[in-house]
CSV table of C-alpha atoms and ligand atoms in Angstrom, one decimal:
chain,number,residue,atom,x,y,z
A,1,MET,CA,26.9,149.8,18.7
A,2,LYS,CA,30.8,150.4,19.4
A,3,HIS,CA,31.9,153.9,18.2
A,4,ILE,CA,36.0,154.9,17.9
A,5,LYS,CA,36.4,158.4,19.7
A,6,ASP,CA,36.8,160.8,16.8
A,7,LYS,CA,40.0,161.9,18.1
A,8,TYR,CA,41.3,158.2,17.1
A,9,ILE,CA,40.0,158.9,13.7
A,10,ASP,CA,41.3,162.4,13.3
A,11,ILE,CA,44.7,161.0,14.3
A,12,VAL,CA,44.8,158.2,11.5
A,13,LYS,CA,43.3,160.9,8.8
A,14,SER,CA,46.1,163.4,9.3
A,15,ARG,CA,49.1,161.1,9.9
A,16,VAL,CA,48.7,158.5,7.2
A,17,ASP,CA,50.2,159.0,3.6
A,18,ILE,CA,48.3,156.9,0.9
A,19,CYS,CA,51.3,156.3,-1.0
A,20,GLN,CA,53.0,155.1,2.1
A,21,LEU,CA,50.2,152.9,3.1
A,22,VAL,CA,49.9,151.7,-0.3
A,23,VAL,CA,53.5,150.4,-0.6
A,24,ASP,CA,53.3,149.3,3.0
A,25,LEU,CA,50.1,146.9,2.7
A,26,CYS,CA,51.1,146.0,-0.9
A,27,PRO,CA,54.7,144.9,-1.2
A,28,GLY,CA,56.7,145.1,-4.5
A,29,THR,CA,54.2,147.9,-5.6
A,30,VAL,CA,56.1,150.6,-7.7
A,31,LEU,CA,54.6,154.2,-7.9
A,32,LYS,CA,55.5,156.3,-10.5
A,33,PRO,CA,55.0,159.9,-10.8
A,34,SER,CA,52.0,161.1,-12.9
A,35,GLY,CA,51.8,164.8,-13.0
A,36,PRO,CA,52.8,167.2,-10.0
A,37,HIS,CA,50.8,165.8,-7.3
A,38,ARG,CA,50.2,162.6,-8.5
A,39,LYS,CA,51.5,158.9,-8.7
A,40,LYS,CA,50.3,155.8,-10.2
A,41,CYS,CA,50.8,151.8,-9.7
A,42,CYS,CA,49.4,148.6,-11.1
A,43,CYS,CA,46.1,148.3,-9.4
A,44,VAL,CA,46.1,146.3,-6.1
A,45,PHE,CA,42.3,145.7,-6.2
A,46,HIS,CA,41.9,144.0,-10.0
A,47,GLN,CA,44.7,142.1,-12.1
A,48,GLU,CA,46.5,144.3,-14.9
A,49,GLU,CA,49.9,145.2,-16.5
A,50,SER,CA,49.8,148.8,-17.2
A,51,PRO,CA,48.9,151.4,-13.9
A,52,SER,CA,45.5,152.5,-13.4
A,53,LEU,CA,45.4,153.1,-9.8
A,54,MET,CA,46.2,157.4,-9.6
A,55,LEU,CA,47.3,158.0,-5.8
A,56,ASP,CA,46.9,162.0,-5.3
A,57,THR,CA,49.1,163.5,-2.9
A,58,THR,CA,47.3,166.4,-2.4
A,59,MET,CA,43.9,164.6,-1.5
A,60,ASN,CA,45.3,162.0,0.2
A,61,ARG,CA,42.9,159.7,-1.8
A,62,TYR,CA,43.3,157.0,-4.8
A,63,LYS,CA,40.9,156.0,-7.9
A,64,CYS,CA,41.4,152.8,-10.1
A,65,TYR,CA,40.7,153.7,-13.4
A,66,GLY,CA,40.1,150.0,-14.2
A,67,CYS,CA,38.1,148.9,-11.8
A,68,GLY,CA,36.5,151.9,-10.1
A,69,LYS,CA,37.3,151.5,-6.7
A,70,SER,CA,38.4,154.8,-4.9
A,71,GLY,CA,38.3,156.4,-1.3
A,72,ASP,CA,41.1,157.4,1.4
A,73,VAL,CA,43.7,155.5,3.5
A,74,ILE,CA,40.5,154.1,5.6
A,75,SER,CA,38.3,152.5,2.7
A,76,PHE,CA,42.0,151.2,1.5
A,77,VAL,CA,42.9,149.3,4.3
A,78,GLU,CA,38.9,148.0,4.5
A,79,GLU,CA,38.9,147.1,0.9
A,80,CYS,CA,43.0,145.6,0.8
A,81,GLN,CA,42.5,143.9,4.3
A,82,GLY,CA,38.5,142.5,3.7
A,83,VAL,CA,38.0,144.3,7.7
A,84,GLY,CA,35.4,146.7,8.7
A,85,PHE,CA,35.7,150.7,9.7
A,86,ILE,CA,36.8,150.0,13.2
A,87,ASP,CA,39.2,147.3,12.2
A,88,ALA,CA,40.9,149.2,9.5
A,89,ILE,CA,41.3,152.3,12.0
A,90,ARG,CA,42.8,149.9,14.5
A,91,CYS,CA,45.3,148.6,11.8
A,92,LEU,CA,46.1,152.3,11.1
A,93,LEU,CA,47.0,153.0,14.6
A,94,ASP,CA,49.3,150.1,14.9
A,95,MET,CA,51.2,150.7,11.8
A,96,TYR,CA,51.8,154.5,11.8
A,97,CYS,CA,50.9,155.4,15.4
A,98,PRO,CA,52.7,153.6,17.9
A,99,ASP,CA,53.3,156.2,20.2
A,100,VAL,CA,49.5,157.2,20.5
A,101,ASP,CA,47.8,155.4,23.7
A,102,THR,CA,44.5,153.5,22.2
A,103,HIS,CA,43.3,151.9,25.6
A,104,ASP,CA,40.0,154.1,25.1
A,105,LEU,CA,39.4,153.7,22.0
A,106,PHE,CA,35.8,153.4,22.1
A,107,ASP,CA,33.0,156.0,23.4
A,108,GLN,CA,31.0,153.6,25.8
A,109,SER,CA,28.4,156.2,26.7
A,110,SER,CA,25.3,155.4,24.1
A,111,THR,CA,21.6,155.0,25.4
A,112,PRO,CA,19.3,153.8,23.1
A,113,GLU,CA,18.3,156.6,21.6
A,114,GLN,CA,21.5,157.5,20.9
A,115,GLU,CA,21.6,154.1,19.0
A,116,GLU,CA,18.6,154.7,16.9
A,117,ARG,CA,20.5,157.8,15.5
A,118,ASP,CA,23.1,156.4,14.8
A,119,ARG,CA,21.9,153.9,13.1
A,120,LYS,CA,19.7,156.1,10.9
A,121,ALA,CA,23.0,158.5,10.7
A,122,GLU,CA,24.4,154.9,8.9
A,123,THR,CA,21.7,154.4,6.8
A,124,MET,CA,22.0,158.2,5.4
A,125,TYR,CA,25.9,157.9,4.7
A,126,ILE,CA,25.4,154.7,2.7
A,127,TYR,CA,22.7,156.2,0.8
A,128,ASN,CA,24.8,159.5,-0.2
A,129,GLN,CA,27.2,157.2,-1.3
A,130,TYR,CA,24.8,155.6,-3.4
A,131,ALA,CA,23.6,158.4,-4.6
A,132,GLN,CA,27.5,159.7,-5.5
A,133,GLU,CA,27.8,156.1,-7.4
A,134,PHE,CA,24.6,157.0,-9.3
A,135,PHE,CA,26.1,160.3,-10.2
A,136,ARG,CA,29.5,159.6,-11.2
A,137,ALA,CA,27.8,157.0,-13.8
A,138,GLN,CA,25.5,159.9,-15.1
A,139,TYR,CA,28.2,162.2,-15.5
A,140,GLU,CA,30.1,159.4,-17.3
A,141,ALA,CA,27.0,158.7,-19.6
A,142,ASP,CA,27.4,158.9,-23.5
A,143,THR,CA,24.6,161.5,-23.6
A,144,GLU,CA,24.8,165.5,-24.6
A,145,GLU,CA,24.0,166.6,-21.6
A,146,ALA,CA,26.9,164.7,-19.7
A,147,ALA,CA,29.2,165.7,-22.4
A,148,ALA,CA,28.3,169.2,-21.8
A,149,CYS,CA,28.4,168.7,-17.5
A,150,ARG,CA,32.2,167.2,-18.3
A,151,ARG,CA,33.3,170.2,-20.8
A,152,TYR,CA,32.2,172.4,-17.7
A,153,ALA,CA,34.2,170.5,-15.3
A,154,GLU,CA,37.1,169.1,-17.3
A,155,LYS,CA,40.2,171.3,-18.9
A,156,SER,CA,41.0,169.2,-21.9
A,157,ASP,CA,43.7,170.6,-24.1
A,158,GLY,CA,42.7,173.4,-26.8
A,159,SER,CA,39.7,173.9,-24.5
A,160,SER,CA,39.0,176.9,-21.9
A,161,THR,CA,35.9,176.5,-20.6
A,162,GLY,CA,36.8,173.6,-18.3
A,163,ARG,CA,38.0,174.6,-14.4
A,164,TRP,CA,39.9,171.3,-12.9
A,165,ASP,CA,42.1,168.5,-14.9
A,166,LYS,CA,40.4,165.1,-15.6
A,167,ASP,CA,42.1,163.0,-13.4
A,168,PHE,CA,40.9,165.8,-10.3
A,169,CYS,CA,37.4,165.8,-11.3
A,170,ARG,CA,37.4,161.7,-11.3
A,171,THR,CA,39.3,161.5,-7.9
A,172,PHE,CA,37.1,164.2,-6.3
A,173,GLY,CA,34.3,162.0,-7.8
A,174,LEU,CA,32.4,164.8,-9.2
A,175,GLY,CA,29.0,163.6,-10.8
A,176,TYR,CA,25.7,164.9,-12.5
A,177,SER,CA,21.8,165.0,-12.1
A,178,PRO,CA,20.1,164.5,-15.4
A,179,ALA,CA,18.0,167.6,-16.7
A,180,ARG,CA,14.9,165.9,-17.0
A,181,GLY,CA,12.7,163.0,-15.7
A,182,ASN,CA,13.2,161.3,-12.4
A,183,LYS,CA,16.1,159.1,-13.0
A,184,PHE,CA,17.3,159.6,-9.3
A,185,LEU,CA,14.2,158.3,-7.9
A,186,GLU,CA,13.9,155.1,-10.2
A,187,TYR,CA,17.2,153.8,-9.2
A,188,ALA,CA,16.5,154.3,-5.7
A,189,LYS,CA,12.9,152.9,-5.8
A,190,LYS,CA,14.9,149.9,-7.7
A,191,LYS,CA,17.2,149.5,-5.1
A,192,GLY,CA,14.5,149.6,-2.3
A,193,LEU,CA,15.6,152.7,-0.8
A,194,ASN,CA,13.4,154.4,2.2
A,195,LEU,CA,12.3,157.5,0.2
A,196,GLN,CA,11.5,159.3,2.9
A,197,ILE,CA,15.4,159.5,4.0
A,198,LEU,CA,16.1,160.4,0.8
A,199,VAL,CA,14.0,164.0,1.3
A,200,GLU,CA,15.2,164.0,4.6
A,201,ILE,CA,18.9,164.3,3.0
A,202,GLY,CA,17.4,166.1,0.2
A,203,LEU,CA,18.1,164.3,-2.3
A,204,LEU,CA,14.2,163.7,-3.4
A,205,GLY,CA,11.5,166.5,-3.2
A,206,GLU,CA,8.1,165.4,-1.7
A,207,ASP,CA,4.9,167.6,-3.2
A,208,ASP,CA,3.4,169.7,-0.6
A,209,SER,CA,0.1,169.2,-1.9
A,210,ARG,CA,0.7,165.7,-3.0
A,211,PRO,CA,2.0,163.6,0.1
A,212,GLY,CA,3.6,160.3,-1.2
A,213,ASN,CA,4.2,162.3,-4.7
A,214,TYR,CA,7.9,161.7,-4.8
A,215,TYR,CA,10.8,163.9,-7.7
A,216,ASP,CA,14.3,164.3,-8.0
A,217,PHE,CA,15.4,167.2,-6.2
A,218,TYR,CA,18.6,168.0,-8.2
A,219,ARG,CA,18.0,168.7,-12.0
A,220,GLY,CA,21.1,169.3,-14.6
A,221,ARG,CA,23.6,169.9,-12.3
A,222,LEU,CA,27.2,169.0,-11.6
A,223,MET,CA,26.9,166.9,-8.0
A,224,ILE,CA,30.1,168.0,-5.9
A,225,PRO,CA,30.0,165.6,-3.0
A,226,GLN,CA,31.1,167.0,0.6
A,227,ARG,CA,32.6,165.0,2.7
A,228,ASP,CA,33.0,164.9,6.6
A,229,ARG,CA,36.3,164.8,8.3
A,230,TYR,CA,36.4,160.5,7.7
A,231,GLY,CA,36.1,161.0,4.3
A,232,ARG,CA,31.9,160.4,4.4
A,233,VAL,CA,29.8,161.6,2.3
A,234,GLN,CA,27.7,164.3,4.2
A,235,THR,CA,25.9,166.1,1.1
A,236,PHE,CA,26.0,167.4,-2.2
A,237,THR,CA,26.7,171.0,-3.5
A,238,ALA,CA,25.3,171.2,-6.9
A,239,ARG,CA,26.4,173.9,-9.5
A,240,SER,CA,23.9,174.6,-12.5
A,241,ILE,CA,25.8,174.3,-16.1
A,242,ASN,CA,23.6,176.4,-17.5
A,243,PRO,CA,24.9,179.8,-17.6
A,244,GLN,CA,21.6,181.3,-17.5
A,245,ALA,CA,20.1,179.4,-14.2
A,246,SER,CA,19.2,182.1,-11.6
A,247,ILE,CA,20.6,179.9,-8.8
A,248,LYS,CA,24.1,179.0,-9.6
A,249,TYR,CA,24.7,176.9,-6.3
A,250,LEU,CA,22.1,174.6,-4.5
A,251,ASN,CA,23.5,173.7,-0.9
A,252,GLY,CA,22.6,170.5,0.5
A,253,ARG,CA,19.8,170.3,2.8
A,254,ASP,CA,20.5,170.1,7.1
A,255,SER,CA,20.2,166.6,8.0
A,256,LEU,CA,21.1,164.7,10.9
A,257,ILE,CA,24.1,163.9,9.2
A,258,TYR,CA,24.9,167.7,8.2
A,259,ARG,CA,24.5,171.0,9.3
A,260,LYS,CA,25.6,174.4,7.0
A,261,SER,CA,26.5,176.1,10.1
A,262,THR,CA,29.1,174.0,11.6
A,263,SER,CA,30.2,171.5,8.2
A,264,ILE,CA,33.7,172.6,6.9
A,265,PHE,CA,34.0,171.9,3.1
A,266,GLY,CA,37.6,170.4,2.5
A,267,ILE,CA,38.0,169.0,5.8
A,268,ASP,CA,38.6,165.6,5.0
A,269,ILE,CA,41.8,166.6,3.0
A,270,ALA,CA,42.8,169.9,4.7
A,271,MET,CA,43.3,168.1,8.2
A,272,LYS,CA,46.5,166.3,7.3
A,273,ALA,CA,48.0,169.3,5.3
A,274,ALA,CA,46.9,171.7,8.2
A,275,ARG,CA,49.0,169.4,10.3
A,276,GLN,CA,51.9,169.2,8.4
A,277,SER,CA,52.3,172.8,7.7
A,278,GLY,CA,50.8,174.6,10.9
A,279,LYS,CA,48.7,176.7,8.3
A,280,VAL,CA,45.2,176.5,6.8
A,281,TYR,CA,43.6,178.7,4.2
A,282,LEU,CA,40.2,179.9,4.7
A,283,VAL,CA,38.0,180.7,1.3
A,284,GLU,CA,34.7,181.6,0.4
A,285,GLY,CA,33.2,178.7,-1.4
A,286,ALA,CA,33.5,175.2,-2.8
A,287,PRO,CA,34.9,176.0,-6.1
A,288,ASP,CA,37.7,178.3,-4.0
A,289,VAL,CA,38.8,174.6,-2.3
A,290,MET,CA,38.8,173.0,-5.2
A,291,ARG,CA,40.6,175.3,-7.3
A,292,LEU,CA,43.8,175.2,-4.9
A,293,GLN,CA,43.5,171.7,-4.0
A,294,SER,CA,43.7,170.9,-8.0
A,295,LEU,CA,46.8,172.8,-7.9
A,296,GLY,CA,48.3,170.7,-4.9
A,297,ILE,CA,47.6,173.0,-2.3
A,298,ALA,CA,45.6,170.4,0.5
A,299,ASN,CA,45.2,173.1,3.6
A,300,VAL,CA,42.6,174.7,2.5
A,301,ILE,CA,39.1,175.0,3.6
A,302,ALA,CA,35.4,176.6,3.1
A,303,SER,CA,32.7,177.3,5.5
A,304,LEU,CA,29.8,178.0,2.4
A,305,GLY,CA,28.3,180.9,3.3
A,306,GLY,CA,31.4,183.0,4.1
A,307,SER,CA,31.2,183.3,7.8
A,308,TRP,CA,33.0,181.2,10.3
A,309,SER,CA,32.0,180.2,13.9
A,310,LYS,CA,33.5,179.3,16.9
A,311,GLU,CA,33.0,176.2,16.7
A,312,GLN,CA,34.3,175.9,12.9
A,313,LEU,CA,37.4,177.5,13.9
A,314,GLY,CA,38.0,175.6,17.1
A,315,TYR,CA,38.5,172.5,15.3
A,316,PHE,CA,41.2,173.9,14.0
A,317,SER,CA,43.2,174.6,17.5
A,318,LYS,CA,44.2,171.2,18.4
A,319,PHE,CA,46.5,171.3,15.3
A,320,SER,CA,48.2,174.7,16.6
A,321,CYS,CA,48.3,176.0,13.2
A,322,SER,CA,47.7,179.6,12.0
A,323,LEU,CA,44.7,180.7,9.9
A,324,CYS,CA,45.1,182.7,6.6
A,325,PHE,CA,41.9,184.3,5.2
A,326,ILE,CA,41.7,184.9,1.4
A,327,PRO,CA,38.6,186.8,1.0
A,328,ASP,CA,36.5,187.4,-2.6
A,329,CYS,CA,37.2,190.5,-3.7
A,330,ASP,CA,33.7,192.0,-4.5
A,331,LYS,CA,32.5,195.5,-5.2
A,332,PRO,CA,31.2,197.5,-2.5
A,333,LYS,CA,27.6,198.2,-2.3
A,334,GLU,CA,26.4,201.2,-3.5
A,335,GLY,CA,27.3,203.9,-1.1
A,336,GLU,CA,29.2,201.5,1.2
A,337,LYS,CA,33.1,201.5,1.6
A,338,TYR,CA,34.1,197.7,1.4
A,339,GLY,CA,32.8,194.3,-0.6
A,340,ALA,CA,31.1,191.6,0.9
A,341,GLY,CA,34.5,189.3,1.5
A,342,GLU,CA,36.4,192.3,3.3
A,343,LYS,CA,33.8,192.6,5.7
A,344,PHE,CA,33.7,188.5,6.4
A,345,VAL,CA,36.9,188.6,6.9
A,346,PHE,CA,36.5,191.7,9.4
A,347,ALA,CA,34.6,189.4,11.5
A,348,ASN,CA,36.2,186.4,10.9
A,349,GLY,CA,39.9,187.4,11.2
A,350,ARG,CA,38.5,189.5,14.6
A,351,LEU,CA,37.0,186.1,15.8
A,352,ALA,CA,40.0,183.9,15.1
A,353,THR,CA,42.3,186.5,17.1
A,354,GLU,CA,40.1,186.3,19.8
A,355,MET,CA,40.5,182.6,19.9
A,356,GLY,CA,44.2,183.0,20.1
A,357,PHE,CA,44.8,182.6,16.7
A,358,GLN,CA,47.7,183.7,14.5
A,359,VAL,CA,45.8,185.5,11.9
A,360,SER,CA,46.7,186.7,8.3
A,361,VAL,CA,45.1,187.8,5.0
A,362,ARG,CA,46.1,186.8,1.5
A,363,GLU,CA,44.1,189.6,-0.8
A,364,ILE,CA,43.3,189.1,-4.5
A,365,PRO,CA,44.5,192.2,-6.2
A,366,LYS,CA,41.9,194.4,-7.6
A,367,GLU,CA,41.6,194.6,-11.0
A,368,GLY,CA,38.8,197.1,-12.0
A,369,ASN,CA,35.4,196.5,-11.2
A,370,ILE,CA,35.4,192.8,-11.9
A,371,LYS,CA,34.5,190.4,-8.5
A,372,GLN,CA,37.2,188.0,-8.5
A,373,ASP,CA,37.5,184.9,-6.0
A,374,ALA,CA,40.2,182.3,-5.4
A,375,ASP,CA,38.4,180.1,-8.2
A,376,SER,CA,38.7,182.8,-10.8
A,377,TYR,CA,41.9,184.2,-10.0
A,378,ILE,CA,44.4,181.6,-9.0
A,379,THR,CA,44.3,180.0,-12.0
A,380,CYS,CA,47.9,178.7,-12.0
A,381,ILE,CA,50.7,178.1,-9.1
A,382,GLU,CA,52.5,181.3,-10.2
A,383,ARG,CA,49.1,183.4,-9.4
A,384,TRP,CA,49.1,181.7,-6.1
A,385,GLU,CA,52.5,182.4,-5.2
A,386,GLY,CA,52.6,186.1,-6.1
A,387,LEU,CA,49.7,186.9,-3.7
A,388,THR,CA,51.1,189.0,-0.7
A,389,GLU,CA,50.7,187.9,2.5
A,390,LYS,CA,49.9,190.5,5.5
A,391,ASP,CA,49.1,189.8,9.1
A,392,PHE,CA,45.3,190.2,9.5
A,393,ILE,CA,46.0,193.3,12.2
A,394,LEU,CA,48.4,194.9,9.9
A,395,TRP,CA,45.5,194.5,6.7
A,396,TYR,CA,42.8,195.4,9.0
A,397,ALA,CA,44.5,198.6,10.0
A,398,ASP,CA,45.3,199.5,6.5
A,399,LYS,CA,41.7,199.0,5.9
A,400,HIS,CA,40.0,201.3,8.0
A,401,TYR,CA,42.8,203.9,9.2
A,402,ASP,CA,41.6,206.3,6.2
A,403,THR,CA,44.4,209.4,6.6
A,404,GLU,CA,41.5,211.9,5.0
A,405,SER,CA,38.8,211.7,8.0
A,406,THR,CA,38.7,213.1,11.2
A,407,ASN,CA,41.1,212.7,13.9
A,408,ASP,CA,38.2,211.2,16.3
A,409,ASP,CA,37.4,208.7,13.4
A,410,GLN,CA,41.1,207.8,13.3
A,411,LEU,CA,41.4,207.7,17.2
A,412,LYS,CA,38.8,205.0,16.9
A,413,VAL,CA,40.3,203.0,14.6
A,414,ILE,CA,43.3,202.7,16.7
A,415,SER,CA,41.6,201.7,19.5
A,416,ASP,CA,40.1,199.1,17.8
A,417,VAL,CA,43.2,197.7,16.6
A,418,CYS,CA,44.5,198.0,20.3
A,419,ASP,CA,41.6,195.3,21.0
A,420,LEU,CA,42.9,193.2,18.7
A,421,LEU,CA,46.4,193.6,19.6
A,422,VAL,CA,45.9,192.3,23.1
A,423,ASN,CA,44.8,189.1,22.0
A,424,ILE,CA,47.9,188.2,20.5
A,425,GLN,CA,50.1,185.3,23.0
A,426,SER,CA,53.3,185.8,21.5
A,427,GLU,CA,55.0,188.8,23.1
A,428,VAL,CA,58.2,188.8,20.3
A,429,LEU,CA,54.9,189.1,17.5
A,430,GLN,CA,53.2,191.6,19.4
A,431,ALA,CA,56.0,193.9,19.5
A,432,SER,CA,56.8,193.5,16.3
A,433,LEU,CA,53.1,194.0,15.2
A,434,LEU,CA,53.4,197.5,17.6
A,435,ALA,CA,56.5,198.8,15.9
A,436,ASP,CA,55.2,198.5,12.5
A,437,LEU,CA,51.8,200.1,13.5
A,438,LYS,CA,53.8,203.1,15.2
A,439,ASP,CA,55.9,203.4,12.1
A,440,LYS,CA,52.8,203.8,10.0
A,441,TYR,CA,50.3,205.6,12.0
A,442,ARG,CA,53.1,208.2,13.6
A,443,LYS,CA,50.0,211.0,14.0
A,444,ALA,CA,48.4,208.4,16.5
A,445,SER,CA,50.3,209.2,19.6
A,446,VAL,CA,48.0,206.4,21.7
A,447,TRP,CA,50.7,203.7,21.2
B,1,ZN,ZN1,41.5,148.6,-10.0
């Protein structure tokens, strides 16, 4: 099996614009604006008189409301030209990246074990794709529970309950897992899928005491597909739509194609925007990413859990972009000074600074004792624009330097801040931060 090296796929995903691609591949297509970050045109996959092909410029994805086809720039070429994945990448590299040297396009070093794993991974991706289609159909179904799920997800005129606009929900590919029965299991059996693989990717459960007894793992949940950087569905994050449910979010199970500790939610969409804007925003959860994406902010990612690893952050080094954290605004636990969101950013910001990133923080204002996060607070673009952005080191010093505390404690904070400061690679920035710190914490003469 021939493999295109990851870096070429990254190049394509981060450079090619869906609107430009549609116009270039389908001459004569006229794009019309449709809302702040969407364009529409007559579908190029089916015959029609009025436009139903939606192009989302934030997500860099397409979705047709007529024939249902949807995907990213790579799948657009696959569909449109009738070619496979490899040829689609070649075509996009030829069209949009003439400066890129492609002589070593393929990874040659695969062993038989590796090929076996690749084949299995390929099957898993296909199964996730089937699952997504199944959940999509359930979401659109004419049932009371599906309607409840749509009310939870979609904002409609006069409704204050929904979260995202309807087009966003469709283009993103949100789905629903029915509350009762084993409908997904039945679907999988009818399609002849390998049920054990479905257990491995977390879509089915298996009775411990009765092996071979399978059941639907997700029930009564909004199914949010999580895509890898090539736009393939790796797993699902499932949100209960029942306000009384004890577990709000269920994250996917680790498998051959998904590792919770290394995967990044939003990466498929953020890459292109990060490259263009030189910045990426880091939030805590999937809904925070989706909230900002629905407002047209594409360069936003989450680690699902709050902490970021070196591997995850390192992925953005090649885009030479700066990182901006948006912590959840949590109430500190009894007897503690800081909330969980702040503590995450203390650690994550330190790691990112040590890795040489320029780091900043956009803090959600505290309003009384309520917990807020990017999803709940940033409900409109004005609120987003109203957030002030601070350099991480200044923010960190501010949070830790307590004018009431003892001299020794203050010195400890200052030495801590100095440790952070030495990581700053730009001398200009370092000097300006130092000047700010000296000005603010005059008392500490150690500067
Ligand atoms: Zn169509």
